[in-house]
């Protein structure tokens, strides 16, 4: 709220500034320009000597080399046929040229600014009558030439940077176009009988080539049996070393999930699932990687067989990862350890389909590698990819059917737990059916690549979502546990850094949010990788957008904006520290009263926020005169739309400057009486004697009537009224009243107390005694003490207190008496 109020104050402040002010200070008058751009050099005078511009041969050579590189890349991109490896090479060359150009700009920029500053210092003073010496003119001419030469190099480097960015974007567009063409490429239909005749003819030939390949590898292994056996022995040692290591006990403790545990802790639950995926997958991947590298280094893996073995190991690793990830998330047979809400029947069924799907995925990877190694006919590759895509789609349909059947059973026999905890995974069932159907119809219609892409996308999406659920929950639990009150980091921050528990919890909340955002971004990127988006393109786009975004003719630099925000935050933090130091350390040591100290602290806070805002605006290169113009234009709308807020705001400034009331004053506003606790920008807080906080708008305090008991002086006159009977002696009553006040410790001797007979009341003589106290805020209770003493003394002195008396006069009493007698006689005679 303080920042918002300061921002409002900033707008109003600049709305009052004259639109045609004098020339602003150099630090605030620079026009809006990109951060880092050098200021314009001083215009050269006509009488400056001619100086040749300095040469920078190394920089010029680099610029020419980068231009030649970009020309070659752009020429290569104009080719009709280009493959992905070539695009990667072209992109790497372009990115290298762009990075070197940025480094050259950052290297020359400080020297250009230094030369510009020196030239500005040597500029002639218009008010000076004496002409400049020839040495000064020669130095200025050299600086002007140097500035022009360096600006030329920077402009060329910026042009290289822009061209490189455009070339990178063109490469990305070309890569996406190639991806779209490959996915939507039309092939033979799987329902065409002629196609299967061709495939049947190609199968024996491909099988013979594959058998020959395996025979050749077998001969290589038979010729070097010791080397072949050594590779498997090395892999076996790796596996045994893992199982026999001391970490095996820790690993088994975390991977063991006891079904008897009714409610495992969140850390144990998510940590066990994470260890199951990471440890088991890492064991498989490391063992296969060691075996592959051992076979390659021992020379028993031919070049023709190496891609097949590599594909086999990759398929096995991914299949094992997919199965272990599914088991970790679904926890079959252990509902208390399950990370998503699902019954046991659905979890067991989905695990079976996950195993079959992993086997089909690994088989498809190996078949593609075999077809590529033996150079199989294109019809055989199309048939294998189409059949595998249909098989994956059918398995997905089976898994979706299991999940849908379980959901129908839950709706038939609902329970409180299933009614409350509906699985978000079931929302994917309709989308999954559509994608699985498209994956089957694509190969049948002749779009095998499209069907294969859809099944790959489904596998990636399912794996990415399960991984996100696992990692997000584990990260949230880990952060909360680590930053808990008794956690390691939480205890360290409290005991070492001196942070409170609330500050540690806030740090944990911010860190947890950043981790969740990072996981969301990582999951999104993993899903988008199947669409032809590469990490280097994404990072380059984000980096370029971070430094500059062009929207029409407006250039927005998020990095500069973040820097300005950081400057503003630092300024506000420094302002609060200064305000705290003034209010707690410096001002209490002075002789100033509480109201003055409060006004000084509040004013320092406002001034610091305004100064931080001005510095932040200057950091982004915003001309403050333009801000004044815009604020002046907005002042009309502010005057109508925010009239009440601005009125209270200005009234608050008047209260702080004029100080008709101060913090600690005892005031009366309407029927309310209390002590001023705080004067804010919009309203003033008053604490009544009923311990109730009353928020009074500042405009009411300025325009209305306010009784301030402590304005100018804390001394005040109190009065106590008392009534006596008409039989009391007035002189004695006044004497007793003055004696009571004279002996009261809080009543002042000067001004002298006095008592008067104020009025002849209907039932009593009305007296009033007046006396002064030193501090109305402290001694206001003296009036009550005087009343109690008056009651005691009056009883002791025999002074009677008034008793109200009333005379009742009844009319027509004779008629009423006759009527009563008549009624009594009728009752005795029994007459009605």
GROMACS .gro file of C-alpha atoms in nm, residues 49-309:
model
  261
   49UNK     CA    1   4.167   2.094  -3.739
   50UNK     CA    2   4.132   1.802  -3.977
   51UNK     CA    3   4.240   1.475  -3.812
   52UNK     CA    4   4.239   1.135  -3.984
   53UNK     CA    5   4.010   0.887  -3.807
   54UNK     CA    6   4.186   0.606  -3.620
   55UNK     CA    7   4.191   0.262  -3.775
   56UNK     CA    8   4.090  -0.063  -3.603
   57UNK     CA    9   4.218  -0.335  -3.837
   58UNK     CA   10   4.144  -0.628  -3.604
   59UNK     CA   11   3.785  -0.522  -3.552
   60UNK     CA   12   3.734  -0.458  -3.923
   61UNK     CA   13   3.880  -0.799  -4.005
   62UNK     CA   14   3.641  -0.966  -3.765
   63UNK     CA   15   3.347  -0.776  -3.910
   64UNK     CA   16   3.439  -0.883  -4.262
   65UNK     CA   17   3.473  -1.243  -4.148
   66UNK     CA   18   3.130  -1.238  -3.984
   67UNK     CA   19   2.974  -1.083  -4.292
   68UNK     CA   20   3.126  -1.354  -4.508
   69UNK     CA   21   2.999  -1.624  -4.270
   70UNK     CA   22   2.645  -1.485  -4.278
   71UNK     CA   23   2.658  -1.459  -4.659
   72UNK     CA   24   2.758  -1.825  -4.684
   73UNK     CA   25   2.487  -1.935  -4.440
   74UNK     CA   26   2.219  -1.737  -4.621
   75UNK     CA   27   2.332  -1.884  -4.954
   76UNK     CA   28   2.315  -2.237  -4.811
   77UNK     CA   29   1.963  -2.178  -4.680
   78UNK     CA   30   1.844  -2.098  -5.032
   79UNK     CA   31   1.904  -2.460  -5.137
   80UNK     CA   32   1.587  -2.660  -5.210
   81UNK     CA   33   1.701  -2.973  -5.026
   82UNK     CA   34   1.879  -2.944  -4.693
   83UNK     CA   35   1.900  -3.189  -4.405
   84UNK     CA   36   1.885  -3.140  -4.031
   85UNK     CA   37   2.260  -3.197  -3.963
   86UNK     CA   38   2.343  -2.927  -4.214
   87UNK     CA   39   2.096  -2.692  -4.046
   88UNK     CA   40   2.261  -2.758  -3.711
   89UNK     CA   41   2.603  -2.670  -3.853
   90UNK     CA   42   2.471  -2.350  -4.012
   91UNK     CA   43   2.306  -2.247  -3.689
   92UNK     CA   44   2.622  -2.305  -3.486
   93UNK     CA   45   2.824  -2.088  -3.722
   94UNK     CA   46   2.562  -1.811  -3.711
   95UNK     CA   47   2.535  -1.823  -3.331
   96UNK     CA   48   2.914  -1.801  -3.298
   97UNK     CA   49   2.924  -1.492  -3.520
   98UNK     CA   50   2.642  -1.331  -3.321
   99UNK     CA   51   2.810  -1.401  -2.988
  100UNK     CA   52   3.142  -1.258  -3.106
  101UNK     CA   53   2.968  -0.947  -3.240
  102UNK     CA   54   2.802  -0.887  -2.902
  103UNK     CA   55   3.136  -0.930  -2.728
  104UNK     CA   56   3.291  -0.671  -2.961
  105UNK     CA   57   3.012  -0.424  -2.882
  106UNK     CA   58   3.054  -0.472  -2.507
  107UNK     CA   59   3.429  -0.428  -2.544
  108UNK     CA   60   3.417  -0.104  -2.746
  109UNK     CA   61   3.124   0.054  -2.561
  110UNK     CA   62   3.315   0.165  -2.246
  111UNK     CA   63   3.592   0.321  -2.455
  112UNK     CA   64   3.335   0.509  -2.662
  113UNK     CA   65   3.167   0.644  -2.349
  114UNK     CA   66   3.500   0.751  -2.205
  115UNK     CA   67   3.594   0.934  -2.526
  116UNK     CA   68   3.252   1.103  -2.537
  117UNK     CA   69   3.292   1.219  -2.176
  118UNK     CA   70   3.638   1.366  -2.248
  119UNK     CA   71   3.508   1.545  -2.556
  120UNK     CA   72   3.222   1.694  -2.353
  121UNK     CA   73   3.470   1.825  -2.096
  122UNK     CA   74   3.676   1.994  -2.369
  123UNK     CA   75   3.373   2.152  -2.535
  124UNK     CA   76   3.392   2.534  -2.548
  125UNK     CA   77   3.200   2.733  -2.290
  126UNK     CA   78   2.954   2.971  -2.463
  127UNK     CA   79   2.991   3.224  -2.182
  128UNK     CA   80   3.371   3.234  -2.205
  129UNK     CA   81   3.516   3.514  -2.412
  130UNK     CA   82   3.867   3.373  -2.453
  131UNK     CA   83   3.912   3.139  -2.752
  132UNK     CA   84   4.038   2.784  -2.702
  133UNK     CA   85   4.401   2.702  -2.756
  134UNK     CA   86   4.517   2.502  -3.057
  135UNK     CA   87   4.618   2.208  -2.837
  136UNK     CA   88   4.267   2.181  -2.695
  137UNK     CA   89   4.115   2.202  -3.043
  138UNK     CA   90   4.352   1.934  -3.169
  139UNK     CA   91   4.263   1.707  -2.878
  140UNK     CA   92   3.892   1.766  -2.941
  141UNK     CA   93   3.936   1.684  -3.308
  142UNK     CA   94   4.110   1.357  -3.220
  143UNK     CA   95   3.835   1.264  -2.978
  144UNK     CA   96   3.562   1.346  -3.230
  145UNK     CA   97   3.736   1.131  -3.493
  146UNK     CA   98   3.777   0.846  -3.244
  147UNK     CA   99   3.410   0.869  -3.143
  148UNK     CA  100   3.298   0.854  -3.506
  149UNK     CA  101   3.523   0.555  -3.581
  150UNK     CA  102   3.410   0.359  -3.275
  151UNK     CA  103   3.046   0.438  -3.345
  152UNK     CA  104   3.092   0.305  -3.696
  153UNK     CA  105   3.231  -0.023  -3.567
  154UNK     CA  106   2.949  -0.055  -3.313
  155UNK     CA  107   2.688   0.011  -3.579
  156UNK     CA  108   2.839  -0.257  -3.803
  157UNK     CA  109   2.851  -0.504  -3.513
  158UNK     CA  110   2.486  -0.430  -3.432
  159UNK     CA  111   2.399  -0.493  -3.795
  160UNK     CA  112   2.580  -0.828  -3.773
  161UNK     CA  113   2.385  -0.908  -3.457
  162UNK     CA  114   2.051  -0.832  -3.625
  163UNK     CA  115   2.141  -1.029  -3.937
  164UNK     CA  116   2.253  -1.326  -3.729
  165UNK     CA  117   1.929  -1.323  -3.530
  166UNK     CA  118   1.725  -1.310  -3.849
  167UNK     CA  119   1.930  -1.597  -3.994
  168UNK     CA  120   1.877  -1.807  -3.681
  169UNK     CA  121   1.504  -1.747  -3.706
  170UNK     CA  122   1.514  -1.847  -4.073
  171UNK     CA  123   1.695  -2.170  -3.982
  172UNK     CA  124   1.430  -2.245  -3.721
  173UNK     CA  125   1.154  -2.180  -3.972
  174UNK     CA  126   1.327  -2.408  -4.223
  175UNK     CA  127   1.362  -2.681  -3.960
  176UNK     CA  128   0.992  -2.657  -3.870
  177UNK     CA  129   0.898  -2.667  -4.238
  178UNK     CA  130   1.105  -2.984  -4.286
  179UNK     CA  131   0.940  -3.136  -3.980
  180UNK     CA  132   0.590  -3.054  -4.108
  181UNK     CA  133   0.670  -3.196  -4.451
  182UNK     CA  134   0.803  -3.517  -4.298
  183UNK     CA  135   0.504  -3.563  -4.069
  184UNK     CA  136   0.243  -3.496  -4.337
  185UNK     CA  137   0.427  -3.689  -4.606
  186UNK     CA  138   0.195  -3.927  -4.793
  187UNK     CA  139   0.299  -4.292  -4.820
  188UNK     CA  140   0.142  -4.617  -4.930
  189UNK     CA  141  -0.178  -4.717  -4.752
  190UNK     CA  142  -0.167  -5.021  -4.525
  191UNK     CA  143  -0.503  -5.140  -4.658
  192UNK     CA  144  -0.366  -5.163  -5.013
  193UNK     CA  145  -0.310  -5.534  -5.103
  194UNK     CA  146  -0.047  -5.445  -5.362
  195UNK     CA  147   0.161  -5.277  -5.093
  196UNK     CA  148   0.167  -5.594  -4.882
  197UNK     CA  149   0.266  -5.801  -5.184
  198UNK     CA  150   0.567  -5.575  -5.226
  199UNK     CA  151   0.646  -5.603  -4.855
  200UNK     CA  152   0.623  -5.984  -4.867
  201UNK     CA  153   0.870  -5.985  -5.156
  202UNK     CA  154   1.114  -5.760  -4.965
  203UNK     CA  155   1.104  -5.953  -4.636
  204UNK     CA  156   1.322  -6.254  -4.744
  205UNK     CA  157   1.584  -6.024  -4.890
  206UNK     CA  158   1.594  -5.807  -4.577
  207UNK     CA  159   1.604  -6.114  -4.353
  208UNK     CA  160   1.897  -6.254  -4.545
  209UNK     CA  161   2.086  -5.926  -4.513
  210UNK     CA  162   2.018  -5.915  -4.140
  211UNK     CA  163   2.135  -6.275  -4.093
  212UNK     CA  164   2.453  -6.197  -4.285
  213UNK     CA  165   2.512  -5.899  -4.058
  214UNK     CA  166   2.468  -6.110  -3.745
  215UNK     CA  167   2.692  -6.381  -3.892
  216UNK     CA  168   2.967  -6.130  -3.954
  217UNK     CA  169   2.941  -6.006  -3.597
  218UNK     CA  170   2.946  -6.362  -3.463
  219UNK     CA  171   3.268  -6.428  -3.652
  220UNK     CA  172   3.420  -6.115  -3.504
  221UNK     CA  173   3.323  -6.228  -3.154
  222UNK     CA  174   3.447  -6.583  -3.217
  223UNK     CA  175   3.779  -6.454  -3.344
  224UNK     CA  176   3.829  -6.251  -3.025
  225UNK     CA  177   3.641  -6.438  -2.750
  226UNK     CA  178   3.852  -6.293  -2.469
  227UNK     CA  179   3.775  -5.936  -2.565
  228UNK     CA  180   3.407  -6.012  -2.613
  229UNK     CA  181   3.383  -6.176  -2.274
  230UNK     CA  182   3.572  -5.889  -2.114
  231UNK     CA  183   3.301  -5.641  -2.213
  232UNK     CA  184   3.025  -5.844  -2.051
  233UNK     CA  185   3.242  -5.905  -1.745
  234UNK     CA  186   3.295  -5.529  -1.705
  235UNK     CA  187   2.921  -5.465  -1.725
  236UNK     CA  188   2.857  -5.744  -1.473
  237UNK     CA  189   3.109  -5.589  -1.234
  238UNK     CA  190   2.929  -5.256  -1.262
  239UNK     CA  191   2.595  -5.415  -1.173
  240UNK     CA  192   2.744  -5.622  -0.890
  241UNK     CA  193   2.932  -5.323  -0.757
  242UNK     CA  194   2.605  -5.131  -0.736
  243UNK     CA  195   2.424  -5.409  -0.551
  244UNK     CA  196   2.716  -5.474  -0.318
  245UNK     CA  197   2.794  -5.108  -0.243
  246UNK     CA  198   2.708  -4.948   0.094
  247UNK     CA  199   2.446  -4.737  -0.085
  248UNK     CA  200   2.249  -5.050  -0.164
  249UNK     CA  201   2.097  -5.046   0.187
  250UNK     CA  202   1.991  -4.684   0.151
  251UNK     CA  203   1.855  -4.753  -0.196
  252UNK     CA  204   1.654  -5.056  -0.084
  253UNK     CA  205   1.518  -4.867   0.218
  254UNK     CA  206   1.376  -4.594   0.000
  255UNK     CA  207   1.251  -4.819  -0.281
  256UNK     CA  208   1.067  -5.050  -0.039
  257UNK     CA  209   0.705  -4.941   0.002
  258UNK     CA  210   0.532  -5.132   0.277
  259UNK     CA  211   0.158  -5.179   0.197
  260UNK     CA  212   0.085  -5.210   0.569
  261UNK     CA  213   0.174  -4.846   0.632
  262UNK     CA  214  -0.157  -4.665   0.638
  263UNK     CA  215  -0.029  -4.311   0.599
  264UNK     CA  216   0.335  -4.268   0.494
  265UNK     CA  217   0.488  -3.926   0.538
  266UNK     CA  218   0.483  -3.700   0.229
  267UNK     CA  219   0.863  -3.699   0.211
  268UNK     CA  220   0.885  -4.078   0.235
  269UNK     CA  221   0.605  -4.120  -0.017
  270UNK     CA  222   0.741  -3.891  -0.287
  271UNK     CA  223   1.106  -3.967  -0.210
  272UNK     CA  224   1.048  -4.341  -0.249
  273UNK     CA  225   0.884  -4.290  -0.588
  274UNK     CA  226   1.168  -4.063  -0.705
  275UNK     CA  227   1.438  -4.307  -0.595
  276UNK     CA  228   1.258  -4.595  -0.768
  277UNK     CA  229   1.270  -4.413  -1.101
  278UNK     CA  230   1.618  -4.262  -1.074
  279UNK     CA  231   1.805  -4.552  -0.914
  280UNK     CA  232   1.655  -4.832  -1.123
  281UNK     CA  233   1.681  -4.640  -1.450
  282UNK     CA  234   2.035  -4.525  -1.370
  283UNK     CA  235   2.143  -4.881  -1.295
  284UNK     CA  236   2.012  -5.007  -1.629
  285UNK     CA  237   2.147  -4.711  -1.827
  286UNK     CA  238   2.493  -4.723  -1.668
  287UNK     CA  239   2.528  -5.100  -1.714
  288UNK     CA  240   2.427  -5.086  -2.083
  289UNK     CA  241   2.643  -4.778  -2.147
  290UNK     CA  242   2.947  -4.946  -1.991
  291UNK     CA  243   2.884  -5.262  -2.195
  292UNK     CA  244   2.849  -5.064  -2.518
  293UNK     CA  245   3.161  -4.854  -2.458
  294UNK     CA  246   3.356  -5.167  -2.358
  295UNK     CA  247   3.258  -5.346  -2.681
  296UNK     CA  248   3.354  -5.040  -2.885
  297UNK     CA  249   3.690  -4.993  -2.712
  298UNK     CA  250   3.773  -5.364  -2.734
  299UNK     CA  251   3.707  -5.356  -3.108
  300UNK     CA  252   3.446  -5.636  -3.112
  301UNK     CA  253   3.155  -5.416  -3.231
  302UNK     CA  254   3.157  -5.359  -3.611
  303UNK     CA  255   3.043  -5.026  -3.752
  304UNK     CA  256   2.739  -5.187  -3.919
  305UNK     CA  257   2.623  -5.348  -3.597
  306UNK     CA  258   2.699  -5.053  -3.366
  307UNK     CA  259   2.380  -4.854  -3.454
  308UNK     CA  260   2.164  -5.160  -3.390
  309UNK     CA  261   2.322  -5.230  -3.051
   0.00000   0.00000   0.00000
